CSV table of C-alpha atoms in Angstrom, one decimal:
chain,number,residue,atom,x,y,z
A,1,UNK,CA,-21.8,-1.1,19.7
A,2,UNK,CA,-20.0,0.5,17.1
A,3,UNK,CA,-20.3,2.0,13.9
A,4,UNK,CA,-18.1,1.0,11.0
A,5,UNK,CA,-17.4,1.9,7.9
A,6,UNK,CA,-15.3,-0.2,5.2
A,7,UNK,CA,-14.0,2.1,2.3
A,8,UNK,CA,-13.3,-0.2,-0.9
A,9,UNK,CA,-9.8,1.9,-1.4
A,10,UNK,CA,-9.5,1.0,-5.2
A,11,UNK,CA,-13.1,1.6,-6.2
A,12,UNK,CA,-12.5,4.9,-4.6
A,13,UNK,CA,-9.2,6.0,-6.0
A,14,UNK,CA,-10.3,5.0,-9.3
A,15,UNK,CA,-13.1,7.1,-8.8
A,16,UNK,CA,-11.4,9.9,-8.6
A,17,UNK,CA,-10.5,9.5,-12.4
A,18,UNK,CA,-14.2,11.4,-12.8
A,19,UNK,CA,-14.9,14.9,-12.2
A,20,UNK,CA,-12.6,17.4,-11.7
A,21,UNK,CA,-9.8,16.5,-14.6
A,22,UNK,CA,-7.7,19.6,-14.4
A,23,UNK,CA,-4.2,19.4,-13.1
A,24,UNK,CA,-1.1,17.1,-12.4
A,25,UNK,CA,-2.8,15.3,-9.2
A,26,UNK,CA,-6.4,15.3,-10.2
A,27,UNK,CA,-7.3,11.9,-8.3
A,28,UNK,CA,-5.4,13.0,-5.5
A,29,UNK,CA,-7.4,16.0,-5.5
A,30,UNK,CA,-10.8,14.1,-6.2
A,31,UNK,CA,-10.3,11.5,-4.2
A,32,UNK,CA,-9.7,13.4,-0.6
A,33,UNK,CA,-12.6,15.9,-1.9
A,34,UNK,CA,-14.7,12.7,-2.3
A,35,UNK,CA,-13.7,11.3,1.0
A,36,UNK,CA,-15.3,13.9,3.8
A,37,UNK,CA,-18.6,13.5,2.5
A,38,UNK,CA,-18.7,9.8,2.6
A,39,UNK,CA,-17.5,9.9,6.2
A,40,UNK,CA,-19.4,12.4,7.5
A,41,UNK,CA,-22.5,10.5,6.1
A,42,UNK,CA,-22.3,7.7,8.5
A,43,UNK,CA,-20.4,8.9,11.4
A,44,UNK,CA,-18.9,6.0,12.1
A,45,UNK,CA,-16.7,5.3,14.9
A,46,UNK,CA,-13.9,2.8,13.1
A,47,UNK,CA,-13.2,3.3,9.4
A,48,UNK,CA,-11.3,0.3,7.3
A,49,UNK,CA,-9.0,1.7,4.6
A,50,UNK,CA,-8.8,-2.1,2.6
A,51,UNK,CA,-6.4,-2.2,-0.4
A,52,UNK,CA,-6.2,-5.0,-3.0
A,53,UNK,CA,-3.6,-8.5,-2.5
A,54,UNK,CA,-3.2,-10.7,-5.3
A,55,UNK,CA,-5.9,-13.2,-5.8
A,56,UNK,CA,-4.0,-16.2,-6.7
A,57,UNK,CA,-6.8,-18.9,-6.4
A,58,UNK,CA,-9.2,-17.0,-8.6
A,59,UNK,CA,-6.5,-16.4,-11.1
A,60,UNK,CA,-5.7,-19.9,-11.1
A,61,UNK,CA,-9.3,-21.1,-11.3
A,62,UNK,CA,-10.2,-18.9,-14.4
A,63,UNK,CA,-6.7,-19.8,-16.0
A,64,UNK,CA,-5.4,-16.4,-15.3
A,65,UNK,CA,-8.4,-14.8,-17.2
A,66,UNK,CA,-9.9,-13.1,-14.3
A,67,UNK,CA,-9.9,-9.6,-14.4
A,68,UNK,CA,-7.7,-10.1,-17.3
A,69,UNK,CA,-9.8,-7.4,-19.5
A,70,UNK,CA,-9.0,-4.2,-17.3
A,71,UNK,CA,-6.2,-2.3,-18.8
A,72,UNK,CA,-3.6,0.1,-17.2
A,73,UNK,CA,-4.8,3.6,-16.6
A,74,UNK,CA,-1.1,5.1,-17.0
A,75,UNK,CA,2.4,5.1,-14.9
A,76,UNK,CA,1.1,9.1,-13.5
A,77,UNK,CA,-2.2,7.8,-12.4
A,78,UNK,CA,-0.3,5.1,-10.6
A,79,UNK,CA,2.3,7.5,-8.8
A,80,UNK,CA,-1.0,9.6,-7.6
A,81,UNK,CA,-2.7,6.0,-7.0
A,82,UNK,CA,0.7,5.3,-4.4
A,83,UNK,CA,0.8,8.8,-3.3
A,84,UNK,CA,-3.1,8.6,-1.9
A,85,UNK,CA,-2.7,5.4,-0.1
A,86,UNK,CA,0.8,6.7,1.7
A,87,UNK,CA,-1.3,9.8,2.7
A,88,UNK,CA,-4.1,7.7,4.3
A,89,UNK,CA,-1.8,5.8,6.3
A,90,UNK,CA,0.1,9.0,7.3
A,91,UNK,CA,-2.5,11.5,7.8
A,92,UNK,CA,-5.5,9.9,8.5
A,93,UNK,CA,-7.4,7.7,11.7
A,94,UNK,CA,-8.2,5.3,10.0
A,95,UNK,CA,-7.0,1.6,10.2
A,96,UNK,CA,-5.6,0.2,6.7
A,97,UNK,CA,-5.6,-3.1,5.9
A,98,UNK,CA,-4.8,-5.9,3.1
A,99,UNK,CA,-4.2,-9.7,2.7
A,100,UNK,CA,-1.1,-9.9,0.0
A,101,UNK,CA,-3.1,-13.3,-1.4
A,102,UNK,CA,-6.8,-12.3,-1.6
A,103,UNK,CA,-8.7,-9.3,-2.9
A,104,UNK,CA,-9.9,-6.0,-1.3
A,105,UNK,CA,-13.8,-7.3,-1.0
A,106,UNK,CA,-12.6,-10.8,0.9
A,107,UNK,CA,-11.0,-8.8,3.3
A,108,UNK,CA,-13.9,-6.3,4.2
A,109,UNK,CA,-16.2,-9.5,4.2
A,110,UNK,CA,-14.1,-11.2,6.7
A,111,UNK,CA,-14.4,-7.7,8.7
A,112,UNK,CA,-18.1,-7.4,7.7
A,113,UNK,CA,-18.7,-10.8,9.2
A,114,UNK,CA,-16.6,-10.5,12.5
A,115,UNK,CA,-18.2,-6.7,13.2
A,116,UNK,CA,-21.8,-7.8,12.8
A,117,UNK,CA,-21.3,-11.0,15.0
A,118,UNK,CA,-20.1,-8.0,17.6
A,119,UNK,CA,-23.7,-6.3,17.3
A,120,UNK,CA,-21.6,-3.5,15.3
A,121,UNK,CA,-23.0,-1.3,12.6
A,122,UNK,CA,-21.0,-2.1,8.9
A,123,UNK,CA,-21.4,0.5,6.2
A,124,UNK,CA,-19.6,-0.4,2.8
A,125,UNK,CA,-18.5,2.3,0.3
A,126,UNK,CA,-17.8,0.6,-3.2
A,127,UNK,CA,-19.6,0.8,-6.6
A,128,UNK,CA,-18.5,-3.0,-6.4
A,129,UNK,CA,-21.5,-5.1,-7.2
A,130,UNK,CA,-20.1,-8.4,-5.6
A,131,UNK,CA,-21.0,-7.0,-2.0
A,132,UNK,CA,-24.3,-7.5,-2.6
A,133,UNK,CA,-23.6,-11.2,-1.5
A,134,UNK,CA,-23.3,-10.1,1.5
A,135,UNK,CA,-27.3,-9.4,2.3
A,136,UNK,CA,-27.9,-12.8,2.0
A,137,UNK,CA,-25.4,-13.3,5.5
A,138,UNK,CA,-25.6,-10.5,7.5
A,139,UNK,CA,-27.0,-7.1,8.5
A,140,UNK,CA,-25.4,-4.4,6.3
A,141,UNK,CA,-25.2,-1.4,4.7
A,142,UNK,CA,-23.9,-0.8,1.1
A,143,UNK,CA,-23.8,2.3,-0.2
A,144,UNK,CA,-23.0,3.1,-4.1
A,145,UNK,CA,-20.8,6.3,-4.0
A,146,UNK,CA,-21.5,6.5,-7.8
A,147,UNK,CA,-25.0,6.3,-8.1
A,148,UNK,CA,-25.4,7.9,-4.6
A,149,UNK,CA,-27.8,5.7,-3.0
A,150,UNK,CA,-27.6,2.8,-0.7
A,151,UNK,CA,-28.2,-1.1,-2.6
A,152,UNK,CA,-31.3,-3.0,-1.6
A,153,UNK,CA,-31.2,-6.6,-0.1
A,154,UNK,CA,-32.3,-8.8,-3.3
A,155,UNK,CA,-34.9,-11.4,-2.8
A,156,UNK,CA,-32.6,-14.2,-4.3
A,157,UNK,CA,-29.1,-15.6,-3.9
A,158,UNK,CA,-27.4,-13.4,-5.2
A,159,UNK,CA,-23.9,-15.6,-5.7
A,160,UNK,CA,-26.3,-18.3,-7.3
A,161,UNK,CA,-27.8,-15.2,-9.4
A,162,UNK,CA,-24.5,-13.8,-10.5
A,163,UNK,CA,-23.0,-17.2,-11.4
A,164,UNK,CA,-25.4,-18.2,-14.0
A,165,UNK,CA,-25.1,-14.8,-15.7
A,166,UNK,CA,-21.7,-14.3,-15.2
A,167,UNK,CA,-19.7,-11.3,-14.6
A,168,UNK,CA,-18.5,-9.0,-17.6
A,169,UNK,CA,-16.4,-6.4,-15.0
A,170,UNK,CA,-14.3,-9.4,-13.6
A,171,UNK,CA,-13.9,-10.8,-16.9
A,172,UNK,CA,-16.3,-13.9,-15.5
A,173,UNK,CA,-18.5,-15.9,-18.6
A,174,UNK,CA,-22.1,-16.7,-17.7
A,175,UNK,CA,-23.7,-19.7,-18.8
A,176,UNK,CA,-24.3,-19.0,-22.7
A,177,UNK,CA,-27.7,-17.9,-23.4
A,178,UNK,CA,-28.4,-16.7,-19.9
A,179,UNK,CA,-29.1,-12.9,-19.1
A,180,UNK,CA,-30.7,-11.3,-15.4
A,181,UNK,CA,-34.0,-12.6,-16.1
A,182,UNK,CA,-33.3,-16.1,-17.1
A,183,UNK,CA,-30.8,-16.1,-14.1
A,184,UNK,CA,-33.5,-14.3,-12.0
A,185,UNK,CA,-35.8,-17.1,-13.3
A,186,UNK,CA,-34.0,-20.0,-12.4
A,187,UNK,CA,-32.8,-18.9,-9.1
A,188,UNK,CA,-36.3,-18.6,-7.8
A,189,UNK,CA,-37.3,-22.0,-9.2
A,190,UNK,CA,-35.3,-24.8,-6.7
A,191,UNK,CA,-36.9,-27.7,-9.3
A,192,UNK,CA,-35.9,-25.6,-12.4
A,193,UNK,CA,-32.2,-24.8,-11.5
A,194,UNK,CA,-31.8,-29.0,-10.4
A,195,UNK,CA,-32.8,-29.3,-14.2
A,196,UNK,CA,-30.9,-26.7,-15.8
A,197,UNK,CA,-27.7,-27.9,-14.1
A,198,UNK,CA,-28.0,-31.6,-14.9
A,199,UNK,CA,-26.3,-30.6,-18.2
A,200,UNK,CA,-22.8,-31.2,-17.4
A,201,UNK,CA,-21.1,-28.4,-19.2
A,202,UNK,CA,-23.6,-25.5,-18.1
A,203,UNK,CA,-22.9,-27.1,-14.3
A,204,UNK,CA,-19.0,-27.2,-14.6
A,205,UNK,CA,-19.5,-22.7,-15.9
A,206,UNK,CA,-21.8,-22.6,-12.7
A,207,UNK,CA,-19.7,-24.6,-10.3
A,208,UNK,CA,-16.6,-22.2,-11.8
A,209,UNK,CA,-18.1,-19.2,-11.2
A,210,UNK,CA,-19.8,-19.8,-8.0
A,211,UNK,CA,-16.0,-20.1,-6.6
A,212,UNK,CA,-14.8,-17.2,-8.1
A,213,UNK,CA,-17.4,-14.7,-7.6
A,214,UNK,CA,-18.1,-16.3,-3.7
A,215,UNK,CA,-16.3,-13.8,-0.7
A,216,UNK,CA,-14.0,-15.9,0.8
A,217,UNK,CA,-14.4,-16.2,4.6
A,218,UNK,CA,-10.3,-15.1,5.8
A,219,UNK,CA,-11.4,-15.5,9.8
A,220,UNK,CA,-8.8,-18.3,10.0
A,221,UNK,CA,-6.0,-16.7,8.4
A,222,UNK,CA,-6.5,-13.1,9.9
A,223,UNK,CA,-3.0,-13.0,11.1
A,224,UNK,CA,-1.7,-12.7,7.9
A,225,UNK,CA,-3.4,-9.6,7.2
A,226,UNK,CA,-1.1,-6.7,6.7
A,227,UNK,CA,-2.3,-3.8,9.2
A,228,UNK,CA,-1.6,-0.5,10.4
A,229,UNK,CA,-3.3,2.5,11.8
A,230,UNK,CA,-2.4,6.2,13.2
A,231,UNK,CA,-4.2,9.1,14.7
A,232,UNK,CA,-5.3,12.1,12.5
A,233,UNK,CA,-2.4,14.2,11.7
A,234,UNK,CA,-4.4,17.5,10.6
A,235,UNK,CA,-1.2,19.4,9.8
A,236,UNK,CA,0.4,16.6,7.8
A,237,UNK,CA,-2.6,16.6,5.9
A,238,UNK,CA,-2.3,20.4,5.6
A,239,UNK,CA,0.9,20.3,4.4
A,240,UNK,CA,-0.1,17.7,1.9
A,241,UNK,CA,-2.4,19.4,0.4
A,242,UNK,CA,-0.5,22.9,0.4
A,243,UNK,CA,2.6,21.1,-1.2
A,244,UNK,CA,-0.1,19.5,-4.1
A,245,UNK,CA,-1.5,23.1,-4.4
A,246,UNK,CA,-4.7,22.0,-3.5
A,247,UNK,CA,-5.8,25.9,-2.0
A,248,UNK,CA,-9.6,24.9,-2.3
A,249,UNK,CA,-9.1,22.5,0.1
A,250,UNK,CA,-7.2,24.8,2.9
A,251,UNK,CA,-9.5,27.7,2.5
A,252,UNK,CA,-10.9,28.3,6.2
A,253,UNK,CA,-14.6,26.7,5.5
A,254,UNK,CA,-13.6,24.1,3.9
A,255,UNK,CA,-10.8,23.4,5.6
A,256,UNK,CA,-12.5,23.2,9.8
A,257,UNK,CA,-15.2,21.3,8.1
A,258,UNK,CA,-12.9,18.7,7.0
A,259,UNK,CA,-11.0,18.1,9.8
A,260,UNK,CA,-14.4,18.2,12.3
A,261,UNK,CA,-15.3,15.1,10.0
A,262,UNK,CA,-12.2,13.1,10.8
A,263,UNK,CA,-11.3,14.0,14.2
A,264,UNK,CA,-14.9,12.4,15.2
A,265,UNK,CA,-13.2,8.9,14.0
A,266,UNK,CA,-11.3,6.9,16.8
A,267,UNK,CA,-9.6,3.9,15.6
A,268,UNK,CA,-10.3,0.1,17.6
């Protein structure tokens, strides 16, 4: 058995946007001062580096409105954005992975799903709401990097939950006149949800959003993920973070506890 640990790469590097703001490569910096703890934390054996594809059925479904309220955060946080995932894949053991059609949390389902049916331990790092789906299929772990603690299984469907509501992030439209508790309400009643959805236009928003806030199983198109994975380069990664200026980092403590975090991961 295994422990694994999925790291929502996005959620993360956007992350690093908060705290330290100092500097010409301030994610850079937050984001691999971020990183250690979260490893270290669950020890895992095997750690997923998923990046985003481009989720062309749940553009097409919302009539290219999904997501279609998040803004660009600038071309230098994009360069920093580039230069983090080229130093994961360089430096780091970990194995990094997309699907160029489907979104970062479809991929670490399908992974979440095949791992578990292995008897392996899954730990997901996102501030991502939409895992939470994935209580309601199989054993695992999700843990909120931003809030700091790990999300609780909820005693509903959540997908049923979510799609009456909607979803504000994602750009997703609830059902008008339907908050949490309303949604909480009528996803506990079997008889009351039949009811509420026998209007046609409140069950065309539900049926909508059901299929673009769903995971999306990729099992059967897993060879068209896009994959690679290398060992831990510890002087790469020292010379990375000398060259950025990051002398925090390299300082001696600092430095032999971060590289006794990742040379205790071993990739499949």
């Amino acid at each position: 058995m295994n422990k694994v640990l999925l790291l929502d790469g996005y959620n993360l590097i956007y992350r690093g946007l908060s705290g330290f703001t100092r500097g010409e490569y301030y994610v850079i910096y937050n984001f691999f001062r971020g990183l250690r703890p979260l490893v270290e934390k669950y020890n895992p054996d095997i750690v997923y580096f998923v990046l985003e594809g481009d989720p062309k059925h749940r553009k097409t479904l919302s009539e290219g409105n999904y997501k279609s309220n998040r803004k660009s955060k600038g071309e230098n946080f994009h360069l920093q954005k580039a230069s983090i995932i080229q130093a994961v894949k360089e430096f780091l053991p970990f194995i990094t992975i997309r699907h160029p059609d489907f979104e970062c949390d479809d991929v670490i389902a399908t992974m979440v799903m095949k791992h578990a049916a292995a008897g392996d331990e899954c730990y997901i790092i996102s501030s991502d709401s939409d895992f939470i789906q994935l209580h309601n299929i199989c054993n695992v772990t999700l843990y909120n990097p931003i809030k700091k603690i790990e999300i609780d299984k909820p005693d509903y469907d959540y997908v049923t939950w979510k799609a009456l509501r909607g979803d504000p992030t994602d750009n997703i439209h609830g059902i008008p006149r339907v908050g949490d508790k309303t949604a909480e309400k009528l996803v506990k009643d079997e008889n009351l949800l039949i009811e509420f959805l026998k209007d046609p236009n409140k069950k065309d928003i539900f049926n909508r959003n059901v299929n673009l806030i769903r995971l999306v199983d990729l099992s059967n198109v897993e060879d068209e993920m896009e994959i690679s994975s290398t060992k831990f380069d510890e002087e790469g990664l020292r010379k990375y973070f000398e060259r950025l200026k990051f002398d925090s980092m390299i300082k001696e403590k600092t430095w032999n506890n971060y590289i006794e975090t990742f040379k205790e991961v071993g990739n499949e």
